[in-house]
Coordinates of C-alpha atoms in Angstrom, one line a residue:
Chain O
M1 CA -71.8 70.8 22.3
N2 CA -73.9 67.6 21.4
L3 CA -71.8 64.5 21.5
P4 CA -73.1 60.9 21.0
A5 CA -73.8 59.0 24.2
V6 CA -71.2 56.3 25.0
A7 CA -71.6 53.4 27.5
S8 CA -70.0 54.5 30.7
D9 CA -67.8 51.3 30.8
S10 CA -66.3 52.0 27.4
P11 CA -62.5 52.3 27.3
R12 CA -61.2 55.9 27.9
V13 CA -58.6 57.0 25.4
Y14 CA -56.7 60.3 25.4
L15 CA -56.3 62.2 22.1
A16 CA -53.0 64.0 22.0
G17 CA -52.2 66.3 19.1
P18 CA -51.3 69.8 17.9
E19 CA -54.9 70.4 16.8
V20 CA -55.3 72.2 20.2
F21 CA -53.5 75.1 18.4
L22 CA -56.1 75.4 15.6
P23 CA -58.3 78.5 15.8
D24 CA -61.3 76.1 15.8
A25 CA -59.7 73.6 18.1
E26 CA -62.8 72.7 20.1
A27 CA -64.8 71.9 17.0
V28 CA -62.1 69.7 15.5
L29 CA -61.6 67.9 18.8
A30 CA -65.4 67.4 19.2
R31 CA -65.5 65.8 15.8
K32 CA -62.8 63.4 16.8
K33 CA -64.6 62.6 20.0
A34 CA -67.7 61.8 18.0
I35 CA -65.8 59.5 15.7
C36 CA -64.5 57.6 18.7
A37 CA -67.9 57.5 20.3
R38 CA -69.3 55.7 17.2
L39 CA -66.4 53.2 17.6
G40 CA -67.3 52.5 21.3
L41 CA -64.4 54.6 22.7
V42 CA -64.7 57.4 25.2
A43 CA -62.2 59.9 23.9
V44 CA -61.0 62.6 26.3
V45 CA -59.1 65.7 25.1
P46 CA -57.5 68.8 26.3
L47 CA -59.6 72.0 26.3
I48 CA -62.9 70.1 26.4
D49 CA -62.3 67.6 29.2
A50 CA -59.7 69.3 31.3
P51 CA -61.2 71.9 33.6
A52 CA -60.2 75.5 32.5
P53 CA -57.7 76.8 34.9
A54 CA -58.6 80.1 36.6
A55 CA -55.1 81.4 37.3
E56 CA -54.3 84.9 36.0
D57 CA -50.6 84.5 36.1
P58 CA -49.5 83.0 32.7
M59 CA -47.1 80.5 34.1
K60 CA -49.5 79.3 36.8
R61 CA -52.2 79.0 34.0
A62 CA -49.7 77.0 31.9
F63 CA -48.8 74.7 34.8
A64 CA -52.5 74.2 35.6
I65 CA -53.2 73.2 32.0
S66 CA -50.3 70.7 32.1
A67 CA -51.5 69.2 35.4
G68 CA -55.0 68.9 34.0
N69 CA -53.8 67.1 30.9
E70 CA -51.5 64.8 32.9
A71 CA -54.5 63.9 35.1
L72 CA -56.6 63.1 32.1
I73 CA -54.0 60.8 30.7
R74 CA -53.7 59.0 34.0
S75 CA -57.5 58.3 33.8
C76 CA -57.2 56.5 30.4
I77 CA -56.1 53.1 29.3
A78 CA -54.7 54.2 26.0
L79 CA -53.5 57.3 24.1
I80 CA -53.8 58.2 20.4
A81 CA -51.1 60.6 19.3
N82 CA -51.2 62.8 16.2
L83 CA -47.5 62.7 15.3
T84 CA -47.9 64.9 12.1
P85 CA -44.8 67.1 11.9
F86 CA -45.3 70.5 13.6
R87 CA -43.1 73.6 13.3
G88 CA -40.0 71.5 12.4
A89 CA -38.8 68.1 11.4
S90 CA -40.6 66.3 14.2
A91 CA -44.0 66.0 15.8
D92 CA -45.4 68.6 18.3
A93 CA -43.4 68.6 21.5
G94 CA -46.5 68.5 23.8
T95 CA -47.8 65.5 22.0
V96 CA -44.5 63.7 22.1
Y97 CA -44.2 64.4 25.9
E98 CA -47.6 63.0 26.4
L99 CA -46.7 59.9 24.3
G100 CA -43.7 59.3 26.5
F101 CA -45.7 60.0 29.6
A102 CA -48.3 57.4 28.6
R103 CA -45.5 54.9 27.9
G104 CA -44.1 55.5 31.4
L105 CA -47.6 54.9 32.9
G106 CA -48.0 51.6 30.9
L107 CA -50.9 52.8 28.7
G108 CA -51.6 51.4 25.2
L109 CA -50.0 53.6 22.6
Y110 CA -51.5 54.4 19.2
A111 CA -50.4 57.1 16.8
Y112 CA -50.8 58.4 13.3
T113 CA -49.2 61.0 11.0
N114 CA -50.7 62.9 8.1
D115 CA -47.2 63.0 6.5
P116 CA -46.1 59.5 5.5
R117 CA -42.5 60.5 4.5
D118 CA -39.5 59.3 6.4
Y119 CA -38.0 61.5 9.1
A120 CA -34.7 61.6 7.1
A121 CA -36.4 63.1 4.0
R122 CA -37.7 66.0 6.1
A123 CA -34.5 66.6 8.1
L124 CA -32.4 66.6 4.9
E125 CA -34.3 69.7 3.8
R126 CA -32.3 71.8 6.3
P127 CA -28.9 70.2 6.7
D128 CA -27.3 71.2 10.1
G129 CA -24.1 69.1 10.2
L130 CA -25.5 66.8 12.8
D131 CA -26.3 63.1 12.1
I132 CA -29.7 62.3 10.7
E133 CA -31.1 59.0 11.9
D134 CA -32.3 57.0 8.9
F135 CA -34.1 53.8 9.9
G136 CA -37.1 54.3 7.6
L137 CA -39.1 55.6 10.5
A138 CA -41.4 58.6 10.5
D139 CA -39.7 60.4 13.4
N140 CA -37.1 59.9 16.2
L141 CA -36.8 56.2 17.0
M142 CA -37.9 56.6 20.6
L143 CA -41.4 57.4 19.4
E144 CA -42.1 54.5 17.1
G145 CA -40.0 52.3 19.4
G146 CA -42.2 53.0 22.4
I147 CA -45.3 52.5 20.4
A148 CA -44.0 49.1 19.2
A149 CA -42.9 48.1 22.7
A150 CA -46.4 48.9 23.9
G151 CA -47.8 46.6 21.3
G152 CA -49.5 49.6 19.6
V153 CA -50.3 50.7 16.1
F154 CA -48.8 53.5 14.0
V155 CA -50.6 54.7 10.9
R156 CA -48.6 56.6 8.3
A157 CA -50.8 58.0 5.5
S158 CA -51.6 61.3 3.7
A159 CA -54.5 63.4 4.8
A160 CA -56.6 65.4 2.3
A161 CA -54.2 68.0 0.9
E162 CA -56.6 70.9 1.0
D163 CA -56.9 70.9 4.8
P164 CA -54.7 68.2 6.4
W165 CA -55.2 69.5 10.0
R166 CA -59.0 69.0 9.8
D167 CA -59.3 65.9 7.5
P168 CA -60.2 63.1 10.0
G169 CA -59.4 60.2 7.6
V170 CA -56.1 59.1 9.0
F171 CA -57.2 59.6 12.5
E172 CA -60.3 57.5 11.9
T173 CA -58.1 54.6 10.5
C174 CA -56.1 54.7 13.7
A175 CA -59.2 55.0 15.9
R176 CA -60.7 51.9 14.2
A177 CA -57.5 49.9 15.0
V178 CA -57.7 51.0 18.6
S179 CA -61.3 50.0 18.8
R180 CA -60.6 46.6 17.4
R181 CA -57.6 46.0 19.6
L182 CA -59.3 47.1 22.8
A183 CA -62.4 45.0 21.9
Q184 CA -60.2 41.9 21.5
A185 CA -58.4 42.7 24.8
I186 CA -61.7 43.0 26.6
T187 CA -63.0 39.8 25.1
A188 CA -59.8 38.0 25.9
A189 CA -60.0 39.2 29.6
R190 CA -63.5 37.8 30.0
Chain A
M1 CA -12.6 55.7 27.7
N2 CA -11.2 56.7 31.1
L3 CA -13.9 58.1 33.4
P4 CA -13.5 59.1 37.0
A5 CA -14.6 56.5 39.6
V6 CA -17.9 57.1 41.3
A7 CA -19.1 55.4 44.5
S8 CA -21.4 52.6 43.5
D9 CA -24.2 53.9 45.7
S10 CA -24.2 57.3 43.9
P11 CA -27.6 58.3 42.4
R12 CA -28.0 57.2 38.7
V13 CA -29.2 60.0 36.4
Y14 CA -30.0 59.6 32.7
L15 CA -28.7 62.3 30.3
A16 CA -31.2 62.9 27.5
G17 CA -30.3 65.2 24.6
P18 CA -29.7 65.6 20.9
E19 CA -25.9 65.6 21.3
V20 CA -26.2 61.9 20.3
F21 CA -26.4 63.2 16.8
L22 CA -23.1 65.1 16.9
P23 CA -20.3 63.4 14.8
D24 CA -18.3 63.3 18.1
A25 CA -21.2 62.3 20.2
E26 CA -19.4 59.7 22.4
A27 CA -16.7 62.3 23.4
V28 CA -19.3 65.0 24.2
L29 CA -21.3 62.5 26.3
A30 CA -18.1 61.2 28.0
R31 CA -17.3 64.8 29.1
K32 CA -20.8 65.2 30.5
K33 CA -20.4 61.9 32.4
A34 CA -17.1 63.2 33.9
I35 CA -18.7 66.4 35.0
C36 CA -21.5 64.4 36.8
A37 CA -18.9 62.1 38.3
R38 CA -17.2 65.1 39.9
L39 CA -20.6 66.1 41.4
G40 CA -21.2 62.6 42.8
L41 CA -23.7 61.5 40.2
V42 CA -23.5 58.4 38.0
A43 CA -24.7 59.7 34.6
V44 CA -25.8 57.1 32.1
V45 CA -26.2 57.9 28.5
P46 CA -27.3 56.4 25.1
L47 CA -24.5 55.1 22.9
I48 CA -22.1 54.5 25.8
D49 CA -24.2 52.8 28.4
A50 CA -26.9 51.1 26.3
P51 CA -25.6 47.9 24.7
A52 CA -25.1 48.2 20.9
P53 CA -27.8 46.3 19.2
A54 CA -26.7 43.7 16.7
A55 CA -29.7 43.6 14.4
E56 CA -29.0 44.2 10.7
D57 CA -32.5 45.3 9.8
P58 CA -32.8 49.1 10.3
M59 CA -36.1 49.0 12.0
K60 CA -35.1 46.2 14.4
R61 CA -31.9 48.1 15.2
A62 CA -33.9 51.3 15.9
F63 CA -36.3 49.4 18.2
A64 CA -33.4 47.8 20.0
I65 CA -31.9 51.2 20.6
S66 CA -35.2 52.5 21.9
A67 CA -35.6 49.5 24.2
G68 CA -32.1 49.9 25.5
N69 CA -32.6 53.6 26.3
E70 CA -36.0 52.9 28.0
A71 CA -34.3 50.3 30.2
L72 CA -31.5 52.8 31.1
I73 CA -34.1 55.4 32.1
R74 CA -35.9 52.8 34.2
S75 CA -32.6 52.2 36.1
C76 CA -32.3 55.8 37.1
I77 CA -33.8 58.1 39.8
A78 CA -33.7 61.2 37.8
L79 CA -33.3 62.5 34.2
I80 CA -31.5 65.6 32.9
A81 CA -32.8 66.7 29.5
N82 CA -31.1 69.0 27.0
L83 CA -34.2 70.9 25.7
T84 CA -32.2 73.2 23.4
P85 CA -34.3 73.7 20.3
F86 CA -33.5 71.1 17.6
R87 CA -34.6 71.2 13.9
G88 CA -37.6 73.4 14.6
A89 CA -39.2 75.6 17.2
S90 CA -39.1 72.9 20.0
A91 CA -36.6 70.5 21.6
D92 CA -35.5 67.2 20.1
A93 CA -38.4 64.7 19.9
G94 CA -36.4 61.8 21.3
T95 CA -35.4 63.9 24.3
V96 CA -39.0 65.1 24.9
Y97 CA -40.3 61.6 24.7
E98 CA -37.7 60.5 27.3
L99 CA -38.7 63.5 29.5
G100 CA -42.4 62.4 29.4
F101 CA -41.4 58.8 29.9
A102 CA -39.4 59.7 33.0
R103 CA -42.3 61.7 34.3
G104 CA -44.7 58.8 33.8
L105 CA -42.2 56.6 35.8
G106 CA -42.1 59.2 38.6
L107 CA -38.4 60.1 38.2
G108 CA -36.9 63.5 39.2
L109 CA -36.9 65.8 36.2
Y110 CA -34.2 68.3 35.5
A111 CA -33.6 70.2 32.2
Y112 CA -31.7 73.0 30.6
T113 CA -31.7 74.9 27.3
N114 CA -28.9 76.7 25.6
D115 CA -31.5 79.1 24.0
P116 CA -33.0 81.3 26.7
R117 CA -35.7 82.8 24.4
D118 CA -39.4 82.2 24.9
Y119 CA -41.0 79.6 22.7
A120 CA -43.3 82.3 21.2
A121 CA -40.3 84.3 20.0
R122 CA -39.0 81.3 18.0
A123 CA -42.4 80.1 16.7
L124 CA -43.2 83.6 15.4
E125 CA -40.3 83.4 13.1
R126 CA -42.3 81.1 10.8
P127 CA -46.0 82.0 11.2
D128 CA -48.3 79.1 10.2
G129 CA -51.8 80.4 11.1
L130 CA -52.0 78.2 14.2
D131 CA -52.1 79.5 17.8
I132 CA -48.8 80.1 19.4
E133 CA -48.8 79.5 23.1
D134 CA -47.3 82.5 24.9
F135 CA -46.9 81.8 28.6
G136 CA -43.3 83.1 28.9
L137 CA -42.1 79.5 28.8
A138 CA -39.2 78.1 26.8
D139 CA -41.2 75.4 25.0
N140 CA -44.6 73.6 25.0
L141 CA -46.2 73.9 28.5
M142 CA -46.3 70.1 29.0
L143 CA -42.5 70.0 29.2
E144 CA -41.9 72.8 31.8
G145 CA -45.2 71.8 33.6
G146 CA -44.0 68.3 34.0
I147 CA -40.6 69.4 35.3
A148 CA -42.3 71.7 37.8
A149 CA -44.8 69.1 38.9
A150 CA -41.9 66.7 39.6
G151 CA -40.3 69.4 41.8
G152 CA -37.4 69.7 39.3
V153 CA -35.2 72.5 38.0
F154 CA -35.1 74.1 34.5
V155 CA -32.1 76.2 33.6
R156 CA -32.5 78.7 30.7
A157 CA -29.2 80.3 29.7
S158 CA -27.0 81.0 26.7
A159 CA -24.1 78.6 25.8
A160 CA -20.9 79.9 24.3
A161 CA -21.9 81.1 20.9
E162 CA -19.0 79.6 19.0
D163 CA -20.0 76.0 19.8
P164 CA -23.2 75.8 21.8
W165 CA -23.6 72.0 21.3
R166 CA -20.3 71.3 22.9
D167 CA -20.1 74.1 25.6
P168 CA -20.9 72.3 28.9
G169 CA -21.6 75.5 30.9
V170 CA -25.4 75.4 31.1
F171 CA -25.4 71.6 31.5
E172 CA -23.0 72.0 34.4
T173 CA -25.2 74.6 36.1
C174 CA -28.1 72.1 35.8
A175 CA -26.0 69.1 37.0
R176 CA -24.9 71.1 40.1
A177 CA -28.6 71.8 40.9
V178 CA -29.3 68.0 40.6
S179 CA -26.4 67.1 42.8
R180 CA -27.5 69.6 45.5
R181 CA -31.1 68.4 45.3
L182 CA -30.3 64.7 45.5
A183 CA -27.8 65.2 48.3
Q184 CA -30.5 67.0 50.3
A185 CA -33.0 64.3 49.5
I186 CA -30.6 61.5 50.6
T187 CA -29.7 63.4 53.8
A188 CA -33.4 64.0 54.6
A189 CA -34.1 60.3 54.1
R190 CA -31.4 59.2 56.7

């Protein structure tokens, strides 16, 4: 894979998202890495940047992937999460775990969703008798609350309808915000 | 609410779970606190132990709840997560965020689910053309991977079918494991 060169002192950011489940996940992730590189960010991602675990046993392999991703996140100063709803009313569980993990570590948190609707609008589609939180947020309040507490940015916008999982438009808007923020922070620290 | 007295030096554990969305959430959470108290654990929970935010603006209120829950988790040495699937193939997003957050902070992680099926079995019910991870785990590998890396315990079992959200059986099995583990750890540290 040919990726643009990035200065080795560029900020490392982890890209969390359910695009790892696309049949062409590596190509989609490589395009996102290239977008970040043009913005002066070193994006690291599962599958490409975490070493492939050799374990044959499925559970050992799963835990090795988890450990690899946790180590990658620990190596970064910020995380960009794709919080587009996935297999239910909320974002992908792995992505949400990684967002919380990054918050616990004190990383910068940035996120986007390709579905700008409120959480309540989606949850109401399948009533279950339990309360539906309705604060005008895109998902459970812990997610956007954590992003806000970390001083981050959350972009809610529609992706191109014909292929929302592969349209990089909303991601790029978010990555530009990350680039601007981190450049300001680095300038301020000098 | 009358709760059993617990020694003030008992370990504090945070109970994360979607039972906060039950119409009788406070009563369900109080029962779980009582179970923990009998096991020598001080369980802290949203709604009861986080101060009620006064903000009128919905988003400010949401962020105040989030900040209160994050502060509660920071005050604990372990977290018990209810990872029963909620409004989709995976666990509740708020609970998953809190699990990741606790992992980032280095807390002990314990979890249970009232649905012992594999994640793949649930995800296959609504095929979407994306890969379905199939490692024999109950949910996304980051969740159980994090619990395992933290040396924790994950209980997969069925709750009473007539009212799984209120049957405390699987929770109690998990809380007993937490109590044993923490007692061992405290003895070992003496």
